[in-house]
GROMACS .gro file of C-alpha atoms in nm:
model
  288
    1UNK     CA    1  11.455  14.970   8.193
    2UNK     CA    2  11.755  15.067   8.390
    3UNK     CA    3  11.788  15.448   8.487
    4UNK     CA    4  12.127  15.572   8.498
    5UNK     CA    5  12.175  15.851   8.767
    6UNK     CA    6  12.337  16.179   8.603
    7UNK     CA    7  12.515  16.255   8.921
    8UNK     CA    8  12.646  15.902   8.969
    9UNK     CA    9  12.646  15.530   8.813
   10UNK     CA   10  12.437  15.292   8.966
   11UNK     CA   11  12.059  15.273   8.934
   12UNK     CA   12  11.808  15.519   9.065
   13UNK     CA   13  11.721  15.423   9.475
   14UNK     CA   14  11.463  15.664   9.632
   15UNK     CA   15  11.577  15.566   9.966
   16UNK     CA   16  11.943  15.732   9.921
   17UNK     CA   17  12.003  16.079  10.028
   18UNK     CA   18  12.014  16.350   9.746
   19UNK     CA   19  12.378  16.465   9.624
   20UNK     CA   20  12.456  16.805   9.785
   21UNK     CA   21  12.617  17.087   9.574
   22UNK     CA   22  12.845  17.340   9.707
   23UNK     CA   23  12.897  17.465   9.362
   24UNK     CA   24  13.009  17.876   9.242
   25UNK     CA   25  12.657  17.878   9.033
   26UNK     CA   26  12.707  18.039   8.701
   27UNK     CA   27  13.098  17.985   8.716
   28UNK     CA   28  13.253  17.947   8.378
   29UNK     CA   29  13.554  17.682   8.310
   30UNK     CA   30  13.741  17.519   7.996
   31UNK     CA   31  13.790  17.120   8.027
   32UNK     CA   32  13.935  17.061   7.653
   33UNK     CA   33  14.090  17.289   7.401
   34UNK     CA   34  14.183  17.249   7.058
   35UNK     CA   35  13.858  17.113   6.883
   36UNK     CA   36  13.913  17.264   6.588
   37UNK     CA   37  13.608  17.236   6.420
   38UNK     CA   38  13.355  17.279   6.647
   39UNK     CA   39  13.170  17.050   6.892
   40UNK     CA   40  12.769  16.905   6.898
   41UNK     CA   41  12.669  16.665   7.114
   42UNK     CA   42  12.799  16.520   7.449
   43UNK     CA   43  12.727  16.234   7.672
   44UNK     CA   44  12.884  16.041   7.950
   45UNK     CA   45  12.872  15.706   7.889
   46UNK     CA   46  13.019  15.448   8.229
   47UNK     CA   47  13.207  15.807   8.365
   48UNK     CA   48  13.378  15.905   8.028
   49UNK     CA   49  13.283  16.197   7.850
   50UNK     CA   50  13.217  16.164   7.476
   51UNK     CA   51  13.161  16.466   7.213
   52UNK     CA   52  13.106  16.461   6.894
   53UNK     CA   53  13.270  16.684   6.582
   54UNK     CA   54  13.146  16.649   6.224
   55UNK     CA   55  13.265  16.318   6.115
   56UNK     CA   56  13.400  16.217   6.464
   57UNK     CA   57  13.300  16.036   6.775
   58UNK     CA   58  13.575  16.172   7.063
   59UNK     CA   59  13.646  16.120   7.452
   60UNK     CA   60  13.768  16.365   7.683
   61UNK     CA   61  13.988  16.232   7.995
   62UNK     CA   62  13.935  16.463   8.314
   63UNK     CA   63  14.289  16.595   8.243
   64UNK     CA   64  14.190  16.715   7.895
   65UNK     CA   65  14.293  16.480   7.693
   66UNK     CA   66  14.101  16.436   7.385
   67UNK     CA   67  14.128  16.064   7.139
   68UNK     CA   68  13.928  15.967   6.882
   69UNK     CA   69  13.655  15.662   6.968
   70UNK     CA   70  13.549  15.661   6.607
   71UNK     CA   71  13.502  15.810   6.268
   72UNK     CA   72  13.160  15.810   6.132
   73UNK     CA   73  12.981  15.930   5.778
   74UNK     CA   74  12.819  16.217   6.017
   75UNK     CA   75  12.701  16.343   6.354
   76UNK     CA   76  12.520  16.563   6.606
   77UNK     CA   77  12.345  16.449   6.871
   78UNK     CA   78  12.423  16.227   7.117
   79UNK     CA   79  12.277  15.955   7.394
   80UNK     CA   80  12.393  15.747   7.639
   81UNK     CA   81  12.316  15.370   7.638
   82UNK     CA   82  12.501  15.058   7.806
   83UNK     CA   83  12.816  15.092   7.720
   84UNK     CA   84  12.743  15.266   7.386
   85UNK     CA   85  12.648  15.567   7.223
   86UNK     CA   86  12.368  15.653   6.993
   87UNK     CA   87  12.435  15.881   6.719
   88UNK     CA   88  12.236  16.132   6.505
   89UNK     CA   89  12.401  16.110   6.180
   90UNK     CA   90  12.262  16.380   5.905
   91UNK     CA   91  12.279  16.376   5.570
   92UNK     CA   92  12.303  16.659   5.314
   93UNK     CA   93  12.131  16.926   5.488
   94UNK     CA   94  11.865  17.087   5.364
   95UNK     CA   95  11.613  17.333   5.547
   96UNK     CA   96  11.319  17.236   5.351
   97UNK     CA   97  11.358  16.902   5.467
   98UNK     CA   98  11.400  16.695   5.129
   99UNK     CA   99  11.710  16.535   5.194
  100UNK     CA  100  11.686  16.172   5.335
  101UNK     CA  101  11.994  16.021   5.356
  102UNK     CA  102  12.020  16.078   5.739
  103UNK     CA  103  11.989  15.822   6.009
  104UNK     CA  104  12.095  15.723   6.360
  105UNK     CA  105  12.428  15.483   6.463
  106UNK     CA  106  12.521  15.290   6.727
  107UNK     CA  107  12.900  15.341   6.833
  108UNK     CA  108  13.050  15.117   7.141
  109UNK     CA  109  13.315  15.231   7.369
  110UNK     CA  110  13.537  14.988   7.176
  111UNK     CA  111  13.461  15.209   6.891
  112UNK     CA  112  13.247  14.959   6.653
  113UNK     CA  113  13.028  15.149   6.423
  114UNK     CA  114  12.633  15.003   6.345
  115UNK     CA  115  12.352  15.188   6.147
  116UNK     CA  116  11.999  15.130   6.306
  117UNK     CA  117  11.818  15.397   6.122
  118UNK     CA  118  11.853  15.566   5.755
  119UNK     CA  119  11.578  15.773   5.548
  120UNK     CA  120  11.587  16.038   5.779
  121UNK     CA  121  11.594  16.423   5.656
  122UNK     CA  122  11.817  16.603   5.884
  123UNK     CA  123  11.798  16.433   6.243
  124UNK     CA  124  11.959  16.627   6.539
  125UNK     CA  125  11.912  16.522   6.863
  126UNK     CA  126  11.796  16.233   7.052
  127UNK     CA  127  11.594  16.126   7.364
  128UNK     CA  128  11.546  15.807   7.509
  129UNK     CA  129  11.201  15.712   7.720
  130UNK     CA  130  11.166  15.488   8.015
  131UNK     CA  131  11.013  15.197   7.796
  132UNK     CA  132  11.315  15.248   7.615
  133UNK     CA  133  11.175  15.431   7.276
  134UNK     CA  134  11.420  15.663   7.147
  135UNK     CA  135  11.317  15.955   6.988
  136UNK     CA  136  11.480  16.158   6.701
  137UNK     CA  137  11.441  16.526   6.624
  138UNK     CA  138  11.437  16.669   6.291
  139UNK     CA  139  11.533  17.082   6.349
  140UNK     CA  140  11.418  17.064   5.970
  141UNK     CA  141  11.060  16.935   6.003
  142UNK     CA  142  10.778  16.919   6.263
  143UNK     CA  143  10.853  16.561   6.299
  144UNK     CA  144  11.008  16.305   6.633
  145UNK     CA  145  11.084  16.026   6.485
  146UNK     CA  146  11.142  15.660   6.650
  147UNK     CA  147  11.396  15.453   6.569
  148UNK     CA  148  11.191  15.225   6.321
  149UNK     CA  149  11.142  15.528   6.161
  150UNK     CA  150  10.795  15.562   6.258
  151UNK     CA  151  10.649  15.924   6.334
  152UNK     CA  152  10.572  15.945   6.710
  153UNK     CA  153  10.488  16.325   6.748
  154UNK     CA  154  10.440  16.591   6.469
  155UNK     CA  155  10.337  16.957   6.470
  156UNK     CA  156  10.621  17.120   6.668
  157UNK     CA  157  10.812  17.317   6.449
  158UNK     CA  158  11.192  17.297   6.399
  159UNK     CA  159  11.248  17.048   6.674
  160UNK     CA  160  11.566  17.026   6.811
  161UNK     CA  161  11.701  16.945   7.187
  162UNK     CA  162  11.472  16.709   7.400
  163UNK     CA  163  11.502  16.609   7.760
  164UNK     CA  164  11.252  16.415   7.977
  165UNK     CA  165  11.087  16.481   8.292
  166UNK     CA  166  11.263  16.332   8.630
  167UNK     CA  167  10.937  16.119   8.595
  168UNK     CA  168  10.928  16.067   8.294
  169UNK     CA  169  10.593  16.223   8.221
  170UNK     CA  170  10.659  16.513   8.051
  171UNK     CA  171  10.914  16.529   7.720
  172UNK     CA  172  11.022  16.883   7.678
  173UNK     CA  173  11.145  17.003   7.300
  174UNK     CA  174  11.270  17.303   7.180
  175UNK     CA  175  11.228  17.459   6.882
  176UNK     CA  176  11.522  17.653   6.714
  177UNK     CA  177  11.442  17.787   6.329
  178UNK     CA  178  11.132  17.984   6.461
  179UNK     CA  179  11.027  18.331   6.531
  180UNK     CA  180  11.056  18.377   6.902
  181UNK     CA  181  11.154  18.021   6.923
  182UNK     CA  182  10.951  17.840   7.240
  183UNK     CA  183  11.024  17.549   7.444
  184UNK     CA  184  10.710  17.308   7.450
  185UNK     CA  185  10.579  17.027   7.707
  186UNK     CA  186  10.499  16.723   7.587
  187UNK     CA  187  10.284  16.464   7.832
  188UNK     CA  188  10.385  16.120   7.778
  189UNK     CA  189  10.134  15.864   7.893
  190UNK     CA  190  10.206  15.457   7.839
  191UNK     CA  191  10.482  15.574   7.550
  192UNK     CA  192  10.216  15.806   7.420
  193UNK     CA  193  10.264  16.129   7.286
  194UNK     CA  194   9.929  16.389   7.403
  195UNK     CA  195   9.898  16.759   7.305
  196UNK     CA  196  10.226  16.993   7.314
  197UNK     CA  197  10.207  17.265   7.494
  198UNK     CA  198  10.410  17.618   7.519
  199UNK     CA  199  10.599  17.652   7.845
  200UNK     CA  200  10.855  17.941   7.771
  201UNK     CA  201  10.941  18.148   7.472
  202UNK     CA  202  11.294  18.252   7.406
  203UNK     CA  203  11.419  18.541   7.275
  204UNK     CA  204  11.411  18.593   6.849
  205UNK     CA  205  11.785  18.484   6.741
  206UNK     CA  206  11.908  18.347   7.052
  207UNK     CA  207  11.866  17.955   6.856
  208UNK     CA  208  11.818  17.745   7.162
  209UNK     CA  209  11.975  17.400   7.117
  210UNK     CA  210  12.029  17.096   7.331
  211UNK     CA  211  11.887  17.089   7.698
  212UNK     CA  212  11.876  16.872   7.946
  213UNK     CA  213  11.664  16.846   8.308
  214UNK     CA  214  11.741  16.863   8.660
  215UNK     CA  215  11.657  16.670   8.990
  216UNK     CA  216  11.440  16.950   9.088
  217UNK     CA  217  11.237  16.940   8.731
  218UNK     CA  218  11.442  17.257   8.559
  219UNK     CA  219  11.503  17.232   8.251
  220UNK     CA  220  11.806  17.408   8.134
  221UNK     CA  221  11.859  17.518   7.763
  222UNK     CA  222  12.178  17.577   7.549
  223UNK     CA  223  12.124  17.937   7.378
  224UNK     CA  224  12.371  17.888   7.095
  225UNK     CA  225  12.330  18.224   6.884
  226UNK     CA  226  12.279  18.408   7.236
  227UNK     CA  227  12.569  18.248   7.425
  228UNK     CA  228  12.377  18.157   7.729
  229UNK     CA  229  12.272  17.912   7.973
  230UNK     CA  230  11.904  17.946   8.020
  231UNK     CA  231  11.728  17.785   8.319
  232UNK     CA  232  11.386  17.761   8.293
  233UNK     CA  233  11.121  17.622   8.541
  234UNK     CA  234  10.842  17.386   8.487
  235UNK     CA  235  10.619  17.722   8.497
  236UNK     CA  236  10.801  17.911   8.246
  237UNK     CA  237  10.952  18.113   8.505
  238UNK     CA  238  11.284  18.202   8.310
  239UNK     CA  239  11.682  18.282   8.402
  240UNK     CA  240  11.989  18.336   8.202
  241UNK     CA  241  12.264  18.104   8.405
  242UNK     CA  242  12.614  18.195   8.226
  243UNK     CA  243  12.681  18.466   7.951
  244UNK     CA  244  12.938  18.483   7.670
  245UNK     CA  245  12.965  18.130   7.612
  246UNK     CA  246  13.110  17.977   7.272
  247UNK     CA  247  12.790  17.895   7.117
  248UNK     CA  248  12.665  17.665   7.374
  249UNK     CA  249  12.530  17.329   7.149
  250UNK     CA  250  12.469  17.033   7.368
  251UNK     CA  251  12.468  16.976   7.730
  252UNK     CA  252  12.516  16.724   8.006
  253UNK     CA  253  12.545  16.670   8.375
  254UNK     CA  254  12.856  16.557   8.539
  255UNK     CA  255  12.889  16.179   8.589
  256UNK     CA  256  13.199  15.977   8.724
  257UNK     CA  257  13.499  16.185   8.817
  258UNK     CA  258  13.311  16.483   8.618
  259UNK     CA  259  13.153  16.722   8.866
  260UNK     CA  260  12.816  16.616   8.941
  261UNK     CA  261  12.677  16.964   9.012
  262UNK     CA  262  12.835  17.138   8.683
  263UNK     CA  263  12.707  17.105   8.330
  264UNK     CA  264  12.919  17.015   8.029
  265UNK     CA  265  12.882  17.225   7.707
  266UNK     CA  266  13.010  17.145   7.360
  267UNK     CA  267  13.066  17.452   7.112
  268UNK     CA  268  12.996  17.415   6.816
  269UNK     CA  269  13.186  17.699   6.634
  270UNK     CA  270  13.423  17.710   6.882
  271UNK     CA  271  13.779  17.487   6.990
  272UNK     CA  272  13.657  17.420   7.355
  273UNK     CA  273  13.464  17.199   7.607
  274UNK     CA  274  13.301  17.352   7.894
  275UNK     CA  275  13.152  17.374   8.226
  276UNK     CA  276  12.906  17.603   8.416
  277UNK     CA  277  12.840  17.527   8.765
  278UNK     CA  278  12.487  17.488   8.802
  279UNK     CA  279  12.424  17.403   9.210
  280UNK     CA  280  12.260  17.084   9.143
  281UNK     CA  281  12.255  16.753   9.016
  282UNK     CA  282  12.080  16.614   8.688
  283UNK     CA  283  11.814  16.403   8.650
  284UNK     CA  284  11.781  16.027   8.585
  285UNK     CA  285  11.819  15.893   8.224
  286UNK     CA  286  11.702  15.645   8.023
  287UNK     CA  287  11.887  15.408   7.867
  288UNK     CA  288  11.828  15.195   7.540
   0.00000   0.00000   0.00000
């Protein structure tokens, strides 16, 4: 399984030095405008920066500029793979779950279009292992799903952003249509799922979203209701980053000529892109 560096392209090598950040932590910028529509998930796939709107696949070039890669029947979440992108495509959303005519695509950066998965309720987001099982959410259910549409982990409720462990060990989830909605720990053991566990709990209507981990084992958390960037530690300990964002949906380190020390933020009621500074560098991912 090759393990793609957030901070940089080539594979992971324990003998190079760590990236240093000299970063404004907590500093707020715009990178694209005029999304109408709203923005979900986000991934850098080979240095480019892909987003996706409701029927939409897009890039953003450093200088803004925003193309379509592809249209699509639906999506959310995103993942990176080699040289393509792994979609969460929903169907007709319903919170009790009934629908099923969701799934998961595959879209290349030459903008082909594949279904892998269908049947699914109302999948979200996605997370990819280091054996190379991907994992789908369902913010709908107490379900992960796998991509043969297996069910891999149930009994977290209202699962929605997932991120991995620098090694690999741990899968963190958080839950977003809950009473004081928490952020659970997963261990992973030989592509295993054992028993979750509670690490944080966030605060009643803030509807935490897509996350993502750090180098140093953080795991940062979108607050979409809230408008915040929420780092958390691996002991609950718990910090709000950035304020007054644009409902804050998906995130993602910086990887080619992106800054490797910032994280990107879709909006998903709002027209923008963004960036928070963050003062350090994201961890590995897997790739399918």
């Amino acid at each position: 399984m090759l393990l793609l560096l957030a901070c940089a392209g080539p594979a992971a090598d324990d003998s190079a030095p760590a990236s240093t950040c000299d970063s404004d932590v907590g500093a707020v910028e715009t990178v694209a405008s005029g999304l109408t529509g709203g923005t979900e998930g986000i991934s850098f796939v080979n240095g480019t920066l892909y987003v996706t709107q409701s029927e939409a696949v897009l890039s953003i070039a450093p200088d803004g500029t925003v193309s379509t890669l592809a249209k699509v029947s639906s999506a959310l979440g995103l993942a990176p793979g080699v040289d393509t992108l792994l979609v969460a495509a929903p169907g007709e959303f319903t919170l009790d779950g009934s629908g099923k005519d969701g799934g998961v695509l595959r879209v290349g950066v030459d903008g082909s279009v594949e279904t892998l998965l269908t049947g699914l309720p109302n999948p979200n987001f996605l997370a990819v292992s280091s054996t190379g099982t991907v994992l789908v959410s369902d913010d709908t259910n107490e379900v992960l799903w796998t991509l043969d549409g297996a069910e891999w982990l149930t009994g977290i409720p209202s699962p929605n952003g997932m991120a991995f462990s620098p090694d690999f060990s741990t899968l963190y989830v958080v839950s977003t249509f809950t009473t004081d909605p928490p952020l659970w720990r997963v261990p992973v053991s030989g592509g295993t799922a054992g028993t979750p566990e509670e690490v944080a709990t966030l605060p009643t209507g803030s509807a935490p979203d897509g996350i993502t981990v750090d180098t140093d084992g953080n795991i940062w958390v979108a607050a979409n209701v809230a408008g915040e960037l929420v780092r958390i530690t691996p002991d609950g300990d718990m910090e709000t980053i950035a304020e007054d964002l644009p409902n804050p949906a998906s995130l993602a380190f910086g990887q080619g000529d992106w800054d490797p020390c910032s994280i990107y933020f879709t909006s998903l009621y709002g027209d923008t892109v963004g960036r928070v500074q963050v003062g350090v560098t994201g961890a590995a991912l897997a790739l399918p």
